[in-house]
CSV table of C-alpha atoms and ligand atoms in Angstrom, one decimal:
chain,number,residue,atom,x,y,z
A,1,UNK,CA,-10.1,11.8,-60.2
A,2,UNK,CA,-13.5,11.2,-59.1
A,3,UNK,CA,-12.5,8.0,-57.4
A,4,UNK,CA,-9.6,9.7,-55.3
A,5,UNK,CA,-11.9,12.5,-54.3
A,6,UNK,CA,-14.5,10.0,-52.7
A,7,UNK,CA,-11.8,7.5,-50.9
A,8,UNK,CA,-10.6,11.7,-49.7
A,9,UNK,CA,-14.1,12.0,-48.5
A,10,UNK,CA,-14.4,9.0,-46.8
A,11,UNK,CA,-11.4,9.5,-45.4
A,12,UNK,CA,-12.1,12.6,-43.5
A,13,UNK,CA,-15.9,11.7,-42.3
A,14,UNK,CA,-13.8,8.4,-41.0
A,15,UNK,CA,-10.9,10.6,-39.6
A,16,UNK,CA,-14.0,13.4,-37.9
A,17,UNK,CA,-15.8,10.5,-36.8
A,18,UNK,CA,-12.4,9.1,-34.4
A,19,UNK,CA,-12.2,13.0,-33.8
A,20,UNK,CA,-15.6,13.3,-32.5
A,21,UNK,CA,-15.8,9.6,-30.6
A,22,UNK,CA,-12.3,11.1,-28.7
A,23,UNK,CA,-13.8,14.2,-27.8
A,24,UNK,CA,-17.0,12.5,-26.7
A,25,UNK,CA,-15.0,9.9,-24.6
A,26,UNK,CA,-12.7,12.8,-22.8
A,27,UNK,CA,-16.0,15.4,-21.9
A,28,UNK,CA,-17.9,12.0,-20.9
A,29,UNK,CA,-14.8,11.6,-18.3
A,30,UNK,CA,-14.8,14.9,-17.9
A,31,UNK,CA,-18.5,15.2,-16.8
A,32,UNK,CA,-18.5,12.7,-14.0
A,33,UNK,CA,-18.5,14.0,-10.4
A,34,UNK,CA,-17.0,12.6,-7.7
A,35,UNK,CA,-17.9,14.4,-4.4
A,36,UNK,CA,-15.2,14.0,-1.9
A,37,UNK,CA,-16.7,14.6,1.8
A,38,UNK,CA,-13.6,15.3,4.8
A,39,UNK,CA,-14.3,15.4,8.2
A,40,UNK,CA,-12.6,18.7,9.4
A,41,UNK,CA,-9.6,21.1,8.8
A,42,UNK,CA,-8.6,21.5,11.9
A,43,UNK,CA,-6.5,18.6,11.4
A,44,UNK,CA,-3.4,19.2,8.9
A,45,UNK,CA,-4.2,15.4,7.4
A,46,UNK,CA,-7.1,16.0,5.9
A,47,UNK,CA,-6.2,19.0,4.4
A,48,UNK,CA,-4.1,17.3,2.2
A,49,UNK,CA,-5.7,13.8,1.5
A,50,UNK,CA,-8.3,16.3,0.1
A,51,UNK,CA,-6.2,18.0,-2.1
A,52,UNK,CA,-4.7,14.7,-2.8
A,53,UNK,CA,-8.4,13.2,-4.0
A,54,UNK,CA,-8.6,16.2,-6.1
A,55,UNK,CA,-5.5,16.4,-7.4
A,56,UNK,CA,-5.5,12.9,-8.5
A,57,UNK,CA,-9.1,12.8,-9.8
A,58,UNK,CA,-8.7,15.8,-12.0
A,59,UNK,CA,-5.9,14.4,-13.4
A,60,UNK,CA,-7.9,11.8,-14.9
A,61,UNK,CA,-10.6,14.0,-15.9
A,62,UNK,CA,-13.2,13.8,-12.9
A,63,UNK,CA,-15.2,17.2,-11.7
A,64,UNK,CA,-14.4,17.2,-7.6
A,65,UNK,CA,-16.8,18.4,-4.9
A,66,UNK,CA,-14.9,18.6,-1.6
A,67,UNK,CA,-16.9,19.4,1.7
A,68,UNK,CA,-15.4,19.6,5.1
A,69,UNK,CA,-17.9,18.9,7.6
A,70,UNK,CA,-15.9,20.6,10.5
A,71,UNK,CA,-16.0,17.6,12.7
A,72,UNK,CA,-20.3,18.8,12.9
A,73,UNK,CA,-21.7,15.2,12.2
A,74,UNK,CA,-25.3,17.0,11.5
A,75,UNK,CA,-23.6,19.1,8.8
A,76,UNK,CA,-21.8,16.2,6.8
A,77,UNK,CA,-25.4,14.6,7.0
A,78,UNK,CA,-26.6,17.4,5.0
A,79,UNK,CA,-23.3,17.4,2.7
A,80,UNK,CA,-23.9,14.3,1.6
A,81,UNK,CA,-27.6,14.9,1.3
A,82,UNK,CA,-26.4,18.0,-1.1
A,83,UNK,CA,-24.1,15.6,-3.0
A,84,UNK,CA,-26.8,13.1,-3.5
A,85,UNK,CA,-29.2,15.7,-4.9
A,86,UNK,CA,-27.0,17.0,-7.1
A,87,UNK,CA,-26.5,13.7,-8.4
A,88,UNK,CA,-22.7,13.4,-8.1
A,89,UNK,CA,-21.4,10.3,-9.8
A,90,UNK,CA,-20.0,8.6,-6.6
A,91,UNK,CA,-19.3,9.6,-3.3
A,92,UNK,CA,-16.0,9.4,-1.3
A,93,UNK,CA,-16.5,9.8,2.3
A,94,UNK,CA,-14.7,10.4,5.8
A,95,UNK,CA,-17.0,10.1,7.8
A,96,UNK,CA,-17.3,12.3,11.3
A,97,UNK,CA,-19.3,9.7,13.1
A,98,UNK,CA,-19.2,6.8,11.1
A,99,UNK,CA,-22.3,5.5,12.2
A,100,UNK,CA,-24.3,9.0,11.4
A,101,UNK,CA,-24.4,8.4,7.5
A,102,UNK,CA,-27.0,5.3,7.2
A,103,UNK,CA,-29.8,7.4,5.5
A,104,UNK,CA,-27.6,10.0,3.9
A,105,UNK,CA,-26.0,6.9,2.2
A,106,UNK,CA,-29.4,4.8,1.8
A,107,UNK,CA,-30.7,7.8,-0.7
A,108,UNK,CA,-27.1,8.0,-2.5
A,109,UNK,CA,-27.3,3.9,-2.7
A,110,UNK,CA,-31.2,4.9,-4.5
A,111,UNK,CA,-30.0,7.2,-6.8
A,112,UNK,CA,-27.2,4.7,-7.7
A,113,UNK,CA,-24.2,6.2,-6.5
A,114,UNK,CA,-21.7,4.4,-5.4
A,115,UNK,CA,-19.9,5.1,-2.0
A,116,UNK,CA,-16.2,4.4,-1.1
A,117,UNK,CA,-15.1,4.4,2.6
A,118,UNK,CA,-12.0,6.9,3.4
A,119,UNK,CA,-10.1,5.8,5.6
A,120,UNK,CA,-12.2,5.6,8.2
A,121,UNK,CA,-15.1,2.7,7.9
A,122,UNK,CA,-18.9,3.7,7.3
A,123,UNK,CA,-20.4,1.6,9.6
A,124,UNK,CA,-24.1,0.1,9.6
A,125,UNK,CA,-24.8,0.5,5.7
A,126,UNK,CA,-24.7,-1.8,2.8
A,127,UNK,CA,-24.2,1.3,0.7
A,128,UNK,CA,-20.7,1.1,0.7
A,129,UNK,CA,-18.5,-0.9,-2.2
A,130,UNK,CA,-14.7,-0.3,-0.8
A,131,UNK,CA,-12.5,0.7,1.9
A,132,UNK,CA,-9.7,2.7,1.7
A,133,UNK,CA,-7.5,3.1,4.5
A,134,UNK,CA,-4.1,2.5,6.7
A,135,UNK,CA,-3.5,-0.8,8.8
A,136,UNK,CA,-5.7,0.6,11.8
A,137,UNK,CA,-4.7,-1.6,13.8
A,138,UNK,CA,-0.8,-2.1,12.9
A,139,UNK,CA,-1.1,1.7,13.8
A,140,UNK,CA,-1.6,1.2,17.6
A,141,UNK,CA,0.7,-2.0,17.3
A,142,UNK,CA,3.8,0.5,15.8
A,143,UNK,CA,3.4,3.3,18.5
A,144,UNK,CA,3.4,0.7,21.4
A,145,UNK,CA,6.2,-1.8,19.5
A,146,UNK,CA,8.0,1.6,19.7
A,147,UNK,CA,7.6,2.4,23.2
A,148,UNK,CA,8.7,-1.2,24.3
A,149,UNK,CA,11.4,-0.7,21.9
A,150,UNK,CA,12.8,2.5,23.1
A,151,UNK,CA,12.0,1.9,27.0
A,152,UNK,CA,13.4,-1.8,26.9
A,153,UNK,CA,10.4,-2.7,28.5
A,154,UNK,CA,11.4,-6.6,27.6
A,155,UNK,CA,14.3,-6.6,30.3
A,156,UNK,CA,12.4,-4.0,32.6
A,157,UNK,CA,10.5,-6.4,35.1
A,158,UNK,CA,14.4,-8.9,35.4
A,159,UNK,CA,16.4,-5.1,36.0
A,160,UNK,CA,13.3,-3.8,38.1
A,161,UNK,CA,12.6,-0.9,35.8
A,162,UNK,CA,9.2,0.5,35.7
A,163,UNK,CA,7.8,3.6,34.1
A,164,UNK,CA,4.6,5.7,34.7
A,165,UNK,CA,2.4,5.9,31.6
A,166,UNK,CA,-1.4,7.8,30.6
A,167,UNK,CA,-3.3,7.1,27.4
A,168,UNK,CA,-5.0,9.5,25.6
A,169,UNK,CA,-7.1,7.3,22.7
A,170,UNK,CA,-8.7,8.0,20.3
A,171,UNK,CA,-12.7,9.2,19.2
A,172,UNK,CA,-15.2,6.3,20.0
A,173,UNK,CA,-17.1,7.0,17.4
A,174,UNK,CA,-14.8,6.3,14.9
A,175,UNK,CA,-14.0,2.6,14.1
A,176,UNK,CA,-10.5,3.6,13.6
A,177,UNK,CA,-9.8,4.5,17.4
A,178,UNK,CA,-10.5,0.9,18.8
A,179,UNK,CA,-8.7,-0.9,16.2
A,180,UNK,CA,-5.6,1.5,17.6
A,181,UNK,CA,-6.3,0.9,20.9
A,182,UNK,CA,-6.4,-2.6,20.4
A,183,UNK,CA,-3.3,-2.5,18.5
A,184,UNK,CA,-1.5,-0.8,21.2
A,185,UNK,CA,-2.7,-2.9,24.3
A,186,UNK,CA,-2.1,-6.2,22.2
A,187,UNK,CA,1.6,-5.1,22.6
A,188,UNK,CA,1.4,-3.2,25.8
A,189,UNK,CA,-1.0,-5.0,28.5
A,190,UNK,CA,1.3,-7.8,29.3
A,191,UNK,CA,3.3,-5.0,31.2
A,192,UNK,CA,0.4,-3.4,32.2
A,193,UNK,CA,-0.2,-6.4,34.3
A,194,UNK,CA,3.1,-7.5,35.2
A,195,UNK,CA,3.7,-3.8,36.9
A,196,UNK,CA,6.4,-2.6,34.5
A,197,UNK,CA,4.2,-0.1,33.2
A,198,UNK,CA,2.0,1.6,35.8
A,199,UNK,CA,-1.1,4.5,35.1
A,200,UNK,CA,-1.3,6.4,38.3
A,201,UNK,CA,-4.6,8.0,37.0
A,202,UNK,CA,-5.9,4.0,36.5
A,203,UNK,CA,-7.0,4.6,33.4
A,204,UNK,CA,-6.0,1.6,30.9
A,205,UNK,CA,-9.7,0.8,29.2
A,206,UNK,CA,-10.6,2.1,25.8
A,207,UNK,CA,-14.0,3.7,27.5
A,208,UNK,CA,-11.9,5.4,29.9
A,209,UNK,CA,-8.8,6.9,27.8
A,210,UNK,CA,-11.1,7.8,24.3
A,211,UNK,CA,-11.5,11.3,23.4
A,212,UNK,CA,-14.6,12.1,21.9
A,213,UNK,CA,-13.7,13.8,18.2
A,214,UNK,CA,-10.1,13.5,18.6
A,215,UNK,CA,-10.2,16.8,20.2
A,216,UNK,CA,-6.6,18.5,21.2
A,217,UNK,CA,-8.7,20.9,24.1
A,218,UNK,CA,-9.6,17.9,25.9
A,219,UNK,CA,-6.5,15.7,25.3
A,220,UNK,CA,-4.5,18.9,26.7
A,221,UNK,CA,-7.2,19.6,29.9
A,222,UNK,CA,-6.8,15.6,30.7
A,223,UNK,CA,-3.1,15.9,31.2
A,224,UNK,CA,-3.4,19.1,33.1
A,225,UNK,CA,-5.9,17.1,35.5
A,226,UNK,CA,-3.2,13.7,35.7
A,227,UNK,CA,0.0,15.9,36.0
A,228,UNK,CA,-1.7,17.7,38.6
A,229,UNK,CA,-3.5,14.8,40.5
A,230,UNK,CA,-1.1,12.1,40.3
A,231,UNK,CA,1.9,13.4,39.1
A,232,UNK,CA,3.3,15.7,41.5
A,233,UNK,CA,6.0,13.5,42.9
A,234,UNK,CA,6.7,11.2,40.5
A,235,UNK,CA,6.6,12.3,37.0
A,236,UNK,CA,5.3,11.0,34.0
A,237,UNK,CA,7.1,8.7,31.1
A,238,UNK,CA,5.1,8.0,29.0
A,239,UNK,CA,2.7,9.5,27.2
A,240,UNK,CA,0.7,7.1,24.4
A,241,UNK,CA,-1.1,9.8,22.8
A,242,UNK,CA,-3.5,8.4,19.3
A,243,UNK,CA,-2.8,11.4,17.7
A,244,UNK,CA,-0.6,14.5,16.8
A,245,UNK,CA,-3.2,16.7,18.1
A,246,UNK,CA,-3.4,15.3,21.3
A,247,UNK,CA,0.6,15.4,21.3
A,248,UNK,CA,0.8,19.1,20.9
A,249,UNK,CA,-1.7,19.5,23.8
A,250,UNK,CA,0.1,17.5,25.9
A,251,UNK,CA,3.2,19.4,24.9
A,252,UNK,CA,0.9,22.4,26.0
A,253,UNK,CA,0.1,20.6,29.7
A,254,UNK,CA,3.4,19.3,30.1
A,255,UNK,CA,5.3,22.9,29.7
A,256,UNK,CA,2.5,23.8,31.9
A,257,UNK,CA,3.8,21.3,35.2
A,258,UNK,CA,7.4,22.7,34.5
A,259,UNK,CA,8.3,19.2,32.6
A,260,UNK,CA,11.7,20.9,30.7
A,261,UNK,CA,13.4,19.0,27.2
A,262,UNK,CA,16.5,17.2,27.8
A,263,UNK,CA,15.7,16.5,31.4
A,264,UNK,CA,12.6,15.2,32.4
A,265,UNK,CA,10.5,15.5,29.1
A,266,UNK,CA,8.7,12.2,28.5
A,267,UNK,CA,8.2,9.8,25.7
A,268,UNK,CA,5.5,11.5,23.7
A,269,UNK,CA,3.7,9.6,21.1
A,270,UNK,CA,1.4,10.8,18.0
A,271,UNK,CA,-0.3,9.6,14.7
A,272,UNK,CA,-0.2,11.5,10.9
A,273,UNK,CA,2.9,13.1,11.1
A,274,UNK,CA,1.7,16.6,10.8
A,275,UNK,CA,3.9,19.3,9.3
A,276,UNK,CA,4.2,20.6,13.1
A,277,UNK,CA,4.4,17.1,15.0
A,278,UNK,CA,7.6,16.9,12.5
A,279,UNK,CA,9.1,20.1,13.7
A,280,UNK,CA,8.3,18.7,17.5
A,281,UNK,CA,9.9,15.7,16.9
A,282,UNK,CA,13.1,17.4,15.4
A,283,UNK,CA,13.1,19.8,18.4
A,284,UNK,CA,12.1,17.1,20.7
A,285,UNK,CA,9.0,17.6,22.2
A,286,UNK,CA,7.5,14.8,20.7
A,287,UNK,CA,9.2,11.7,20.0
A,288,UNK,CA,7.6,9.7,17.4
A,289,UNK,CA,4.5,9.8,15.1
A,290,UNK,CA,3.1,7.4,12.6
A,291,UNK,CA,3.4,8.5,9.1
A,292,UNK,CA,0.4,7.8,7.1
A,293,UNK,CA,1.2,8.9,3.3
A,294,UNK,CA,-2.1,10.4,2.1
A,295,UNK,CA,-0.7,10.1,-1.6
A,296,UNK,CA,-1.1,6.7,-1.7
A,297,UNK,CA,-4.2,7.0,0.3
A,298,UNK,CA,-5.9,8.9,-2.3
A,299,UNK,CA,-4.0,6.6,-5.0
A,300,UNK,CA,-6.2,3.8,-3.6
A,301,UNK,CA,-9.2,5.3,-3.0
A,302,UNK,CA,-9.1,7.4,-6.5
A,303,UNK,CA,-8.5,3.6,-8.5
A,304,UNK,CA,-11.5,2.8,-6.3
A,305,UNK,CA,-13.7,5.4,-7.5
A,306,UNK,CA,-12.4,4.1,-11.1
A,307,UNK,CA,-13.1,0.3,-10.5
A,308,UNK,CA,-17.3,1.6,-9.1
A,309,UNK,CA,-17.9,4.0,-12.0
A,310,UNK,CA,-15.6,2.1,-15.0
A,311,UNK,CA,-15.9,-1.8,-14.0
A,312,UNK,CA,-11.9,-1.5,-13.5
A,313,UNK,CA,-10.7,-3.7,-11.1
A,314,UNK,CA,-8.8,-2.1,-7.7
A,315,UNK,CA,-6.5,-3.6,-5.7
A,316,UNK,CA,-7.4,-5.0,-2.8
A,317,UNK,CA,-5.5,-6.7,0.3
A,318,UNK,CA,-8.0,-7.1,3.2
A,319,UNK,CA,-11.1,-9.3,3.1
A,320,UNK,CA,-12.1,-9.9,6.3
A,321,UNK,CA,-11.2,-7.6,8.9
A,322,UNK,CA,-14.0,-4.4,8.4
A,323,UNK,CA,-17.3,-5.7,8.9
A,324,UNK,CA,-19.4,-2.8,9.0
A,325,UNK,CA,-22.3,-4.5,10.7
A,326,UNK,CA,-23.7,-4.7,7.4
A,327,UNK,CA,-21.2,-6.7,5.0
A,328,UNK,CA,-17.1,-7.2,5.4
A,329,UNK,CA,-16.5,-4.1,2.8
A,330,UNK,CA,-13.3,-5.1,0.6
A,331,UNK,CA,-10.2,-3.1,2.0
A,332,UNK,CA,-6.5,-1.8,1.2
A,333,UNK,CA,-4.4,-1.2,3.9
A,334,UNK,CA,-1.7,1.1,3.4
A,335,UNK,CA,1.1,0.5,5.5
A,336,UNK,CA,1.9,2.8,8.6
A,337,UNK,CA,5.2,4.1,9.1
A,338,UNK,CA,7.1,4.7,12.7
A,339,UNK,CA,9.3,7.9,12.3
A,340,UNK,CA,11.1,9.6,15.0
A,341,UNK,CA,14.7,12.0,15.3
A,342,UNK,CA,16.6,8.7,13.4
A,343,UNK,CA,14.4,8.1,10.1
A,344,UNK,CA,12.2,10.6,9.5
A,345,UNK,CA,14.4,12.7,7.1
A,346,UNK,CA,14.8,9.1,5.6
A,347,UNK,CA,11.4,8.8,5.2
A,348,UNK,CA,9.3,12.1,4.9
A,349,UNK,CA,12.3,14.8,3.3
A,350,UNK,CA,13.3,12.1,1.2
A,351,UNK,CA,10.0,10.7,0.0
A,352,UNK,CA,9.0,14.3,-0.8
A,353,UNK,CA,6.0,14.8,1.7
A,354,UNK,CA,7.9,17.7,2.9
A,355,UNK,CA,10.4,19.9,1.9
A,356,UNK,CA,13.7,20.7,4.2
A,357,UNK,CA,13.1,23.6,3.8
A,358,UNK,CA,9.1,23.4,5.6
A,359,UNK,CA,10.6,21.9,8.1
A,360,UNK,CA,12.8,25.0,8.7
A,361,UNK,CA,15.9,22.6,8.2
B,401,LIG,C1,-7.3,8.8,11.3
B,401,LIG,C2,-6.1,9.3,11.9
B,401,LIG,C3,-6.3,10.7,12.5
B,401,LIG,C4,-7.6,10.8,13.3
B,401,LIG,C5,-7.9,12.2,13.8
B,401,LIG,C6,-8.5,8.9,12.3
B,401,LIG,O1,-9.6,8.3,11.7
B,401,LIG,O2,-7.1,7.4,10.9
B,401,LIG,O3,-5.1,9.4,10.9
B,401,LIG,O4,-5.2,11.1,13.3
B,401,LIG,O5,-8.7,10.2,12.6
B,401,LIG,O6,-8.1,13.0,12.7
């Protein structure tokens, strides 16, 4: 009797003790903090890859921090400064300007928290372990593969077709914007310079078409200025906008100058497709976007955060094309997505990034 009450005993201080290791391992997880910093909310996208991060964090236990910075570079500086003083586990950050961060993320890389690049790269620092984005570049190479797709533009210069086109390009302080550009005029400058496609406003380099913070105002008040200007005659085709916002400004500029759907409404190109550049493109006010899946964003980003804080290994599939001044930072490229009239119910109702019904279908 004695002996059966003792193997009992040991029994239960063996079970308590798996009880207790559990419990330790799960409020250990559930402890860490990651602090998730976003550039603004003025833009639908970033909305959700925040809600994304944090979705997909808490799920495996992490405390989440999300800032949004507003698009003020000054106040994600101090964000991260915060972050770092409350000694958040590791940092994953979006930057404003991605060249603003260097101290912020010096003192984070001192206090031994580790920093992951979202989406867009932080440049200049060697505080940063990985790099989670889209094909930046493949970006700009889509939304012009598109427009020489949809315009013919290979036959154009034998059937003496040309087409009037404006860029509006994206901020030059984010790394993001010239890997676009480059994308786009890697597809598009051989008809730049064979006259097939012609920019009455001359305005082809990525100094003169960038828009400083991606901002909509002054995507919208260029197009008013070129549809006035140079546009009053002959009207515009194309326009190769880096962004939804700066589609729905142009949408705004080209109502404006009388432009009408169905008749002489031009090509309009965007980037994220937004809940509302969706609805445009089912209406027809803008023809295409670039869907960039923020689930599988975060996915990345989130298995990241696991690989710097648990030694876990993430995936990675780019190696050498984000040198950050500092070091080539270790990269996943998620793949970017053309969608227009013809696939996006294929694509974006279908993969469940928005409902029918949002999209008043
Ligand atoms: C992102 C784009 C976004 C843009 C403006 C870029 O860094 O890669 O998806 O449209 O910022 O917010």
């Amino acid at each position: 009797m004695k002996k059966v009450g003792l193997v009992l005993l040991m029994l239960l201080v063996a079970m308590s003790g798996m009880f207790a290791s559990g419990a330790k391992e799960s409020s250990d997880a559930g402890q860490m903090t990651v602090g998730v910093c976003m550039p603004t909310q003025s833009s639908e996208r970033w909305i959700n890859d925040a809600a994304n991060m944090k979705k997909q964090l808490e799920a495996l236990g992490y405390k989440v921090d999300v800032q949004f910075a507003e698009d003020d570079v000054q106040a994600q500086v101090s964000q991260v400064e915060n972050l770092v003083a409350k000694k958040v586990d590791c940092l994953v950050v979006a930057a404003v300007d991605s060249s603003a961060l260097v101290n912020a993320l010096a003192q984070a890389k001192e206090s031994g928290i580790p920093v992951i690049a979202y989406d867009r790269l932080l440049m200049d620092t060697d505080a940063v372990s990985y790099y989670a984005t889209f094909d930046n570049k493949g970006v700009g190479t889509k939304i012009a593969e598109y427009i020489e797709t949809t315009k013919n533009l290979k036959t154009a210069k034998a059937e003496g077709r040309s087409y009037t086109i404006e860029f509006f390009m994206g901020s030059p302080d984010d790394n993001n914007a010239l890997f676009l550009y480059n994308g786009v005029m890697e597809v598009l400058k051989p008809y730049l310079d064979n006259g097939v496609l012609v920019t009455k406003s001359g305005r082809t380099s990525f100094n003169d078409t960038c828009i400083l913070r991606w901002s909509q105002e002054t995507a919208q008040q260029w197009a008013e200025n070129y549809l006035s200007a140079f546009y009053a005659t002959e009207k515009l085709d194309i326009a190769c906008t880096a962004f939804d916002g700066f589609a729905y400004g142009l949408r705004s500029a080209l109502e404006g100058a009388g432009y009408t759907l169905g008749s002489d409404w031009p090509l309009v190109t965007g980037q994220d497709a937004e809940l509302m550049a969706t609805k445009n493109i089912i209406s027809g006010y803008q023809t295409m976007s670039i869907y960039k899946d923020t689930r599988l964003l975060a996915g990345k980003a989130v298995s990241m955060v696991e690989a710097v804080l648990k030694g876990a290994q993430p995936e990675i599939n780019d190696t050498t094309q984000y040198n950050n001044n500092k070091l080539v930072v270790p990269s996943y490229l998620c793949e970017p997505i053309a969608v227009d009239k013809s696939n996006f119910k294929e694509i974006i109702v279908d993969g469940g990034y928005y409902t029918a019904a949002q999209l008043g279908m």
